[in-house]
Amino acid sequence: MSPENVQEESAPERSPAAFRVRSARTGAARPFDRFPAAVDKRAASTPPANGVVAFKFGGSSLLGAERILHAAGLARRAARSSSVAVVVSAMKGVTDHLLSIAHALSDGKLTRARQEAEVVLNLHLDVLHDLRLGEGHDLRVRRELQLLGCDLLHEVPVQGFVAASAELFDRLASFGERFSARLFAAALEKLGIAAVPVASSEFVLTCDTFRDAQPHLEQTKQRGREILLPLLHEGIVPVVTGFIGSTPDGRITTLGRNSSDFSGAIIAHVIDADELVIWTDVDGIYTANPSESGEARLLHELSYDEAHALAASGAKVLHAKVLPLAAETDMVIWIRNTFNPQARGTRIGPDHGIPRPSQVRGAV
Ligand code: ASP
Ligand code: MG
């Protein structure tokens, strides 16, 4: 971890970044144990009264500045009527890229690993450029990305030997979400919405099974509320990294590939969100794969049991751990299309009251 990151972040006056300090160990931002003066500590222990929604954006919804701004626009619209927390994946393809750095390291190909790391940093700097932020704002976010880039390059030495452990794979893989959270928060701010990137490794506490870590929900909820609720009460959108957590001694873990839907559900649970909206690139859940079958029908409403039956029959519904957590906590989940936000999407909830077993038939 580069020593430059052991510092208070320079941040605009409103930003709660002023209340955070970076951890030298994990690169995760962690809160000072004091609250913004304006927020009453007791009030901040319950979610804002106007209701909270959690939006999770997948990698294809974040591929490039135009898409990030579009997604941020969806969050801005929701922020008019309720408090919003955003959970982001890495930009599409970035996690694979980061893992290829880990593979290059384990093969002893240090030069290639370093070149790849530079490609990843430049990819995000290019998106920042395309966001066309105001000059001061651009400088500030550029500095944040560059600090993160230093941390990434620090993992990839110019010479020597690197033991490519599962722990290193997770540390490297974590950078995608850490980059995209910064870019998404910057896009929201460009649209006039106060936002701050939050590293989920600050509060998603996991076991140390790297690459497939299990979260400890109780402690995660307790720690997460201390960080997220004061932001929501201040009208600041936390933009939280999906995919990553940390062990009790502060080492970065990941919850497994494609787990950011699960992170979305965890974060929605932490803040008692009324709804979790998973924004993706299809209109919702279908009876069959719409690109393969003309018969495919979009399902508007599903109970947890119906969604479970669909998943069990092989349909690509949601990450396997989302439904159990949603059912346990009565969480309403929407699957919606970022690129077609007019479409209503699929709602998965406790019980829609209209039994439609026929909807499940023919699912693939
Ligand atoms: N970025 C992670 C992956 O590619 C998590 C996710 O996208 O859900 O596996
Ligand atoms: Mg994904």
PDB file of N, CA, C and O in Angstrom, residues 252-308:
ATOM      1  N   ILE A 252      -8.398  -7.221   2.453  1.00  0.00           N
ATOM      2  CA  ILE A 252      -9.490  -7.176   1.468  1.00  0.00           C
ATOM      3  C   ILE A 252      -9.839  -8.582   0.979  1.00  0.00           C
ATOM      4  O   ILE A 252      -8.950  -9.392   0.678  1.00  0.00           O
ATOM      5  N   THR A 253     -11.135  -8.844   0.934  1.00  0.00           N
ATOM      6  CA  THR A 253     -11.633 -10.117   0.395  1.00  0.00           C
ATOM      7  C   THR A 253     -12.608  -9.794  -0.742  1.00  0.00           C
ATOM      8  O   THR A 253     -13.038  -8.640  -0.876  1.00  0.00           O
ATOM      9  N   THR A 254     -12.975 -10.803  -1.521  1.00  0.00           N
ATOM     10  CA  THR A 254     -14.112 -10.624  -2.428  1.00  0.00           C
ATOM     11  C   THR A 254     -15.126 -11.729  -2.152  1.00  0.00           C
ATOM     12  O   THR A 254     -14.787 -12.792  -1.642  1.00  0.00           O
ATOM     13  N   LEU A 255     -16.372 -11.441  -2.499  1.00  0.00           N
ATOM     14  CA  LEU A 255     -17.455 -12.380  -2.213  1.00  0.00           C
ATOM     15  C   LEU A 255     -17.624 -13.374  -3.363  1.00  0.00           C
ATOM     16  O   LEU A 255     -18.634 -14.067  -3.425  1.00  0.00           O
ATOM     17  N   GLY A 256     -16.687 -13.427  -4.277  1.00  0.00           N
ATOM     18  CA  GLY A 256     -16.761 -14.349  -5.417  1.00  0.00           C
ATOM     19  C   GLY A 256     -17.165 -13.601  -6.678  1.00  0.00           C
ATOM     20  O   GLY A 256     -17.728 -12.509  -6.622  1.00  0.00           O
ATOM     21  N   ARG A 257     -16.880 -14.214  -7.841  1.00  0.00           N
ATOM     22  CA  ARG A 257     -17.195 -13.567  -9.119  1.00  0.00           C
ATOM     23  C   ARG A 257     -18.691 -13.285  -9.217  1.00  0.00           C
ATOM     24  O   ARG A 257     -19.525 -14.047  -8.731  1.00  0.00           O
ATOM     25  N   ASN A 258     -19.003 -12.191  -9.853  1.00  0.00           N
ATOM     26  CA  ASN A 258     -20.395 -11.775 -10.106  1.00  0.00           C
ATOM     27  C   ASN A 258     -21.220 -11.592  -8.834  1.00  0.00           C
ATOM     28  O   ASN A 258     -22.432 -11.786  -8.850  1.00  0.00           O
ATOM     29  N   SER A 259     -20.552 -11.254  -7.750  1.00  0.00           N
ATOM     30  CA  SER A 259     -21.274 -11.180  -6.475  1.00  0.00           C
ATOM     31  C   SER A 259     -21.800  -9.788  -6.162  1.00  0.00           C
ATOM     32  O   SER A 259     -22.312  -9.553  -5.067  1.00  0.00           O
ATOM     33  N   SER A 260     -21.679  -8.847  -7.098  1.00  0.00           N
ATOM     34  CA  SER A 260     -22.093  -7.500  -6.694  1.00  0.00           C
ATOM     35  C   SER A 260     -23.616  -7.370  -6.546  1.00  0.00           C
ATOM     36  O   SER A 260     -24.074  -6.495  -5.818  1.00  0.00           O
ATOM     37  N   ASP A 261     -24.393  -8.267  -7.165  1.00  0.00           N
ATOM     38  CA  ASP A 261     -25.837  -8.291  -6.843  1.00  0.00           C
ATOM     39  C   ASP A 261     -26.006  -8.627  -5.360  1.00  0.00           C
ATOM     40  O   ASP A 261     -26.857  -8.062  -4.667  1.00  0.00           O
ATOM     41  N   PHE A 262     -25.205  -9.593  -4.917  1.00  0.00           N
ATOM     42  CA  PHE A 262     -25.267  -9.990  -3.503  1.00  0.00           C
ATOM     43  C   PHE A 262     -24.856  -8.805  -2.618  1.00  0.00           C
ATOM     44  O   PHE A 262     -25.506  -8.512  -1.612  1.00  0.00           O
ATOM     45  N   SER A 263     -23.801  -8.096  -3.033  1.00  0.00           N
ATOM     46  CA  SER A 263     -23.402  -6.894  -2.279  1.00  0.00           C
ATOM     47  C   SER A 263     -24.557  -5.904  -2.228  1.00  0.00           C
ATOM     48  O   SER A 263     -24.802  -5.277  -1.195  1.00  0.00           O
ATOM     49  N   GLY A 264     -25.265  -5.764  -3.362  1.00  0.00           N
ATOM     50  CA  GLY A 264     -26.412  -4.848  -3.404  1.00  0.00           C
ATOM     51  C   GLY A 264     -27.430  -5.241  -2.345  1.00  0.00           C
ATOM     52  O   GLY A 264     -27.956  -4.389  -1.619  1.00  0.00           O
ATOM     53  N   ALA A 265     -27.696  -6.560  -2.252  1.00  0.00           N
ATOM     54  CA  ALA A 265     -28.684  -7.029  -1.268  1.00  0.00           C
ATOM     55  C   ALA A 265     -28.164  -6.814   0.156  1.00  0.00           C
ATOM     56  O   ALA A 265     -28.927  -6.431   1.050  1.00  0.00           O
ATOM     57  N   ILE A 266     -26.876  -7.037   0.355  1.00  0.00           N
ATOM     58  CA  ILE A 266     -26.303  -6.834   1.695  1.00  0.00           C
ATOM     59  C   ILE A 266     -26.449  -5.364   2.088  1.00  0.00           C
ATOM     60  O   ILE A 266     -26.892  -5.031   3.192  1.00  0.00           O
ATOM     61  N   ILE A 267     -26.130  -4.488   1.169  1.00  0.00           N
ATOM     62  CA  ILE A 267     -26.166  -3.057   1.499  1.00  0.00           C
ATOM     63  C   ILE A 267     -27.606  -2.584   1.676  1.00  0.00           C
ATOM     64  O   ILE A 267     -27.916  -1.813   2.592  1.00  0.00           O
ATOM     65  N   ALA A 268     -28.510  -3.093   0.846  1.00  0.00           N
ATOM     66  CA  ALA A 268     -29.929  -2.759   1.025  1.00  0.00           C
ATOM     67  C   ALA A 268     -30.395  -3.211   2.412  1.00  0.00           C
ATOM     68  O   ALA A 268     -31.144  -2.505   3.102  1.00  0.00           O
ATOM     69  N   HIS A 269     -29.941  -4.375   2.818  1.00  0.00           N
ATOM     70  CA  HIS A 269     -30.299  -4.906   4.142  1.00  0.00           C
ATOM     71  C   HIS A 269     -29.706  -4.027   5.253  1.00  0.00           C
ATOM     72  O   HIS A 269     -30.378  -3.690   6.228  1.00  0.00           O
ATOM     73  N   VAL A 270     -28.463  -3.617   5.074  1.00  0.00           N
ATOM     74  CA  VAL A 270     -27.782  -2.799   6.086  1.00  0.00           C
ATOM     75  C   VAL A 270     -28.566  -1.513   6.367  1.00  0.00           C
ATOM     76  O   VAL A 270     -28.739  -1.114   7.511  1.00  0.00           O
ATOM     77  N   ILE A 271     -29.064  -0.896   5.310  1.00  0.00           N
ATOM     78  CA  ILE A 271     -29.723   0.413   5.489  1.00  0.00           C
ATOM     79  C   ILE A 271     -31.247   0.292   5.534  1.00  0.00           C
ATOM     80  O   ILE A 271     -31.946   1.300   5.463  1.00  0.00           O
ATOM     81  N   ASP A 272     -31.751  -0.933   5.663  1.00  0.00           N
ATOM     82  CA  ASP A 272     -33.209  -1.160   5.673  1.00  0.00           C
ATOM     83  C   ASP A 272     -33.873  -0.489   4.475  1.00  0.00           C
ATOM     84  O   ASP A 272     -34.898   0.199   4.628  1.00  0.00           O
ATOM     85  N   ALA A 273     -33.302  -0.690   3.311  1.00  0.00           N
ATOM     86  CA  ALA A 273     -33.888  -0.070   2.108  1.00  0.00           C
ATOM     87  C   ALA A 273     -35.275  -0.653   1.848  1.00  0.00           C
ATOM     88  O   ALA A 273     -35.530  -1.827   2.105  1.00  0.00           O
ATOM     89  N   ASP A 274     -36.171   0.193   1.356  1.00  0.00           N
ATOM     90  CA  ASP A 274     -37.501  -0.299   0.999  1.00  0.00           C
ATOM     91  C   ASP A 274     -37.405  -1.221  -0.203  1.00  0.00           C
ATOM     92  O   ASP A 274     -38.163  -2.163  -0.335  1.00  0.00           O
ATOM     93  N   GLU A 275     -36.477  -0.893  -1.088  1.00  0.00           N
ATOM     94  CA  GLU A 275     -36.329  -1.689  -2.308  1.00  0.00           C
ATOM     95  C   GLU A 275     -34.875  -1.719  -2.753  1.00  0.00           C
ATOM     96  O   GLU A 275     -34.131  -0.763  -2.532  1.00  0.00           O
ATOM     97  N   LEU A 276     -34.530  -2.819  -3.390  1.00  0.00           N
ATOM     98  CA  LEU A 276     -33.244  -2.899  -4.081  1.00  0.00           C
ATOM     99  C   LEU A 276     -33.555  -2.978  -5.570  1.00  0.00           C
ATOM    100  O   LEU A 276     -34.317  -3.847  -6.001  1.00  0.00           O
ATOM    101  N   VAL A 277     -33.016  -2.061  -6.342  1.00  0.00           N
ATOM    102  CA  VAL A 277     -33.201  -2.117  -7.787  1.00  0.00           C
ATOM    103  C   VAL A 277     -31.882  -2.558  -8.412  1.00  0.00           C
ATOM    104  O   VAL A 277     -30.855  -1.894  -8.245  1.00  0.00           O
ATOM    105  N   ILE A 278     -31.930  -3.699  -9.094  1.00  0.00           N
ATOM    106  CA  ILE A 278     -30.737  -4.190  -9.785  1.00  0.00           C
ATOM    107  C   ILE A 278     -30.853  -3.747 -11.238  1.00  0.00           C
ATOM    108  O   ILE A 278     -31.695  -4.250 -11.987  1.00  0.00           O
ATOM    109  N   TRP A 279     -30.056  -2.769 -11.591  1.00  0.00           N
ATOM    110  CA  TRP A 279     -30.078  -2.219 -12.955  1.00  0.00           C
ATOM    111  C   TRP A 279     -29.130  -3.024 -13.816  1.00  0.00           C
ATOM    112  O   TRP A 279     -27.950  -3.151 -13.502  1.00  0.00           O
ATOM    113  N   THR A 280     -29.684  -3.575 -14.895  1.00  0.00           N
ATOM    114  CA  THR A 280     -28.867  -4.437 -15.731  1.00  0.00           C
ATOM    115  C   THR A 280     -29.139  -4.114 -17.205  1.00  0.00           C
ATOM    116  O   THR A 280     -29.572  -2.987 -17.502  1.00  0.00           O
ATOM    117  N   ASP A 281     -28.854  -5.051 -18.106  1.00  0.00           N
ATOM    118  CA  ASP A 281     -29.008  -4.710 -19.524  1.00  0.00           C
ATOM    119  C   ASP A 281     -30.136  -5.478 -20.201  1.00  0.00           C
ATOM    120  O   ASP A 281     -30.176  -5.604 -21.414  1.00  0.00           O
ATOM    121  N   VAL A 282     -31.059  -6.031 -19.406  1.00  0.00           N
ATOM    122  CA  VAL A 282     -32.274  -6.648 -19.966  1.00  0.00           C
ATOM    123  C   VAL A 282     -33.484  -6.088 -19.219  1.00  0.00           C
ATOM    124  O   VAL A 282     -33.350  -5.574 -18.104  1.00  0.00           O
ATOM    125  N   ASP A 283     -34.668  -6.258 -19.842  1.00  0.00           N
ATOM    126  CA  ASP A 283     -35.880  -5.635 -19.277  1.00  0.00           C
ATOM    127  C   ASP A 283     -36.379  -6.294 -17.992  1.00  0.00           C
ATOM    128  O   ASP A 283     -37.320  -5.801 -17.366  1.00  0.00           O
ATOM    129  N   GLY A 284     -35.816  -7.417 -17.635  1.00  0.00           N
ATOM    130  CA  GLY A 284     -36.260  -8.103 -16.422  1.00  0.00           C
ATOM    131  C   GLY A 284     -35.987  -9.582 -16.576  1.00  0.00           C
ATOM    132  O   GLY A 284     -35.126  -9.983 -17.371  1.00  0.00           O
ATOM    133  N   ILE A 285     -36.736 -10.384 -15.842  1.00  0.00           N
ATOM    134  CA  ILE A 285     -36.542 -11.832 -15.901  1.00  0.00           C
ATOM    135  C   ILE A 285     -37.548 -12.414 -16.890  1.00  0.00           C
ATOM    136  O   ILE A 285     -38.726 -12.085 -16.862  1.00  0.00           O
ATOM    137  N   TYR A 286     -37.051 -13.273 -17.752  1.00  0.00           N
ATOM    138  CA  TYR A 286     -37.875 -13.882 -18.803  1.00  0.00           C
ATOM    139  C   TYR A 286     -38.104 -15.366 -18.527  1.00  0.00           C
ATOM    140  O   TYR A 286     -37.349 -15.998 -17.770  1.00  0.00           O
ATOM    141  N   THR A 287     -39.124 -15.905 -19.179  1.00  0.00           N
ATOM    142  CA  THR A 287     -39.384 -17.348 -19.067  1.00  0.00           C
ATOM    143  C   THR A 287     -38.307 -18.156 -19.787  1.00  0.00           C
ATOM    144  O   THR A 287     -38.144 -19.341 -19.530  1.00  0.00           O
ATOM    145  N   ALA A 288     -37.631 -17.530 -20.735  1.00  0.00           N
ATOM    146  CA  ALA A 288     -36.553 -18.202 -21.471  1.00  0.00           C
ATOM    147  C   ALA A 288     -35.579 -17.116 -21.907  1.00  0.00           C
ATOM    148  O   ALA A 288     -35.875 -15.926 -21.774  1.00  0.00           O
ATOM    149  N   ASN A 289     -34.441 -17.494 -22.407  1.00  0.00           N
ATOM    150  CA  ASN A 289     -33.465 -16.499 -22.854  1.00  0.00           C
ATOM    151  C   ASN A 289     -34.008 -15.784 -24.103  1.00  0.00           C
ATOM    152  O   ASN A 289     -34.159 -16.401 -25.149  1.00  0.00           O
ATOM    153  N   PRO A 290     -34.328 -14.477 -24.003  1.00  0.00           N
ATOM    154  CA  PRO A 290     -34.965 -13.786 -25.130  1.00  0.00           C
ATOM    155  C   PRO A 290     -34.098 -13.740 -26.392  1.00  0.00           C
ATOM    156  O   PRO A 290     -34.619 -13.641 -27.499  1.00  0.00           O
ATOM    157  N   SER A 291     -32.782 -13.846 -26.229  1.00  0.00           N
ATOM    158  CA  SER A 291     -31.948 -13.802 -27.435  1.00  0.00           C
ATOM    159  C   SER A 291     -31.925 -15.169 -28.124  1.00  0.00           C
ATOM    160  O   SER A 291     -31.456 -15.296 -29.246  1.00  0.00           O
ATOM    161  N   GLU A 292     -32.443 -16.197 -27.432  1.00  0.00           N
ATOM    162  CA  GLU A 292     -32.438 -17.533 -28.040  1.00  0.00           C
ATOM    163  C   GLU A 292     -33.825 -18.034 -28.407  1.00  0.00           C
ATOM    164  O   GLU A 292     -33.974 -18.934 -29.210  1.00  0.00           O
ATOM    165  N   SER A 293     -34.844 -17.462 -27.768  1.00  0.00           N
ATOM    166  CA  SER A 293     -36.183 -17.994 -28.003  1.00  0.00           C
ATOM    167  C   SER A 293     -37.202 -16.885 -28.229  1.00  0.00           C
ATOM    168  O   SER A 293     -37.314 -15.958 -27.416  1.00  0.00           O
ATOM    169  N   GLY A 294     -37.938 -16.993 -29.325  1.00  0.00           N
ATOM    170  CA  GLY A 294     -38.994 -16.031 -29.623  1.00  0.00           C
ATOM    171  C   GLY A 294     -40.168 -16.176 -28.661  1.00  0.00           C
ATOM    172  O   GLY A 294     -41.021 -15.299 -28.558  1.00  0.00           O
ATOM    173  N   GLU A 295     -40.215 -17.295 -27.965  1.00  0.00           N
ATOM    174  CA  GLU A 295     -41.307 -17.594 -27.031  1.00  0.00           C
ATOM    175  C   GLU A 295     -41.110 -16.906 -25.675  1.00  0.00           C
ATOM    176  O   GLU A 295     -42.014 -16.913 -24.846  1.00  0.00           O
ATOM    177  N   ALA A 296     -39.916 -16.376 -25.472  1.00  0.00           N
ATOM    178  CA  ALA A 296     -39.590 -15.846 -24.142  1.00  0.00           C
ATOM    179  C   ALA A 296     -40.559 -14.740 -23.734  1.00  0.00           C
ATOM    180  O   ALA A 296     -40.839 -13.831 -24.515  1.00  0.00           O
ATOM    181  N   ARG A 297     -41.092 -14.863 -22.521  1.00  0.00           N
ATOM    182  CA  ARG A 297     -41.997 -13.834 -22.018  1.00  0.00           C
ATOM    183  C   ARG A 297     -41.384 -13.174 -20.793  1.00  0.00           C
ATOM    184  O   ARG A 297     -40.775 -13.850 -19.952  1.00  0.00           O
ATOM    185  N   LEU A 298     -41.599 -11.874 -20.710  1.00  0.00           N
ATOM    186  CA  LEU A 298     -41.085 -11.137 -19.556  1.00  0.00           C
ATOM    187  C   LEU A 298     -42.006 -11.375 -18.365  1.00  0.00           C
ATOM    188  O   LEU A 298     -43.226 -11.331 -18.499  1.00  0.00           O
ATOM    189  N   LEU A 299     -41.419 -11.634 -17.218  1.00  0.00           N
ATOM    190  CA  LEU A 299     -42.211 -11.863 -16.009  1.00  0.00           C
ATOM    191  C   LEU A 299     -42.263 -10.566 -15.209  1.00  0.00           C
ATOM    192  O   LEU A 299     -41.222  -9.985 -14.907  1.00  0.00           O
ATOM    193  N   HIS A 300     -43.468 -10.118 -14.895  1.00  0.00           N
ATOM    194  CA  HIS A 300     -43.580  -8.834 -14.198  1.00  0.00           C
ATOM    195  C   HIS A 300     -43.467  -8.970 -12.683  1.00  0.00           C
ATOM    196  O   HIS A 300     -42.924  -8.103 -12.018  1.00  0.00           O
ATOM    197  N   GLU A 301     -44.040 -10.038 -12.178  1.00  0.00           N
ATOM    198  CA  GLU A 301     -44.070 -10.225 -10.729  1.00  0.00           C
ATOM    199  C   GLU A 301     -43.653 -11.637 -10.384  1.00  0.00           C
ATOM    200  O   GLU A 301     -44.141 -12.579 -11.002  1.00  0.00           O
ATOM    201  N   LEU A 302     -42.806 -11.781  -9.410  1.00  0.00           N
ATOM    202  CA  LEU A 302     -42.428 -13.115  -8.950  1.00  0.00           C
ATOM    203  C   LEU A 302     -42.381 -13.124  -7.433  1.00  0.00           C
ATOM    204  O   LEU A 302     -41.944 -12.144  -6.811  1.00  0.00           O
ATOM    205  N   SER A 303     -42.841 -14.217  -6.856  1.00  0.00           N
ATOM    206  CA  SER A 303     -42.601 -14.393  -5.425  1.00  0.00           C
ATOM    207  C   SER A 303     -41.184 -14.958  -5.280  1.00  0.00           C
ATOM    208  O   SER A 303     -40.582 -15.393  -6.269  1.00  0.00           O
ATOM    209  N   TYR A 304     -40.678 -14.976  -4.069  1.00  0.00           N
ATOM    210  CA  TYR A 304     -39.340 -15.547  -3.869  1.00  0.00           C
ATOM    211  C   TYR A 304     -39.318 -17.002  -4.326  1.00  0.00           C
ATOM    212  O   TYR A 304     -38.360 -17.466  -4.930  1.00  0.00           O
ATOM    213  N   ASP A 305     -40.424 -17.722  -4.020  1.00  0.00           N
ATOM    214  CA  ASP A 305     -40.472 -19.142  -4.378  1.00  0.00           C
ATOM    215  C   ASP A 305     -40.444 -19.324  -5.898  1.00  0.00           C
ATOM    216  O   ASP A 305     -39.760 -20.208  -6.414  1.00  0.00           O
ATOM    217  N   GLU A 306     -41.188 -18.480  -6.600  1.00  0.00           N
ATOM    218  CA  GLU A 306     -41.194 -18.586  -8.063  1.00  0.00           C
ATOM    219  C   GLU A 306     -39.816 -18.250  -8.629  1.00  0.00           C
ATOM    220  O   GLU A 306     -39.328 -18.933  -9.537  1.00  0.00           O
ATOM    221  N   ALA A 307     -39.211 -17.212  -8.087  1.00  0.00           N
ATOM    222  CA  ALA A 307     -37.874 -16.837  -8.569  1.00  0.00           C
ATOM    223  C   ALA A 307     -36.894 -17.969  -8.278  1.00  0.00           C
ATOM    224  O   ALA A 307     -36.034 -18.304  -9.109  1.00  0.00           O
ATOM    225  N   HIS A 308     -37.069 -18.576  -7.115  1.00  0.00           N
ATOM    226  CA  HIS A 308     -36.194 -19.684  -6.731  1.00  0.00           C
ATOM    227  C   HIS A 308     -36.375 -20.859  -7.697  1.00  0.00           C
ATOM    228  O   HIS A 308     -35.405 -21.463  -8.155  1.00  0.00           O
TER     229      HIS A 308
END
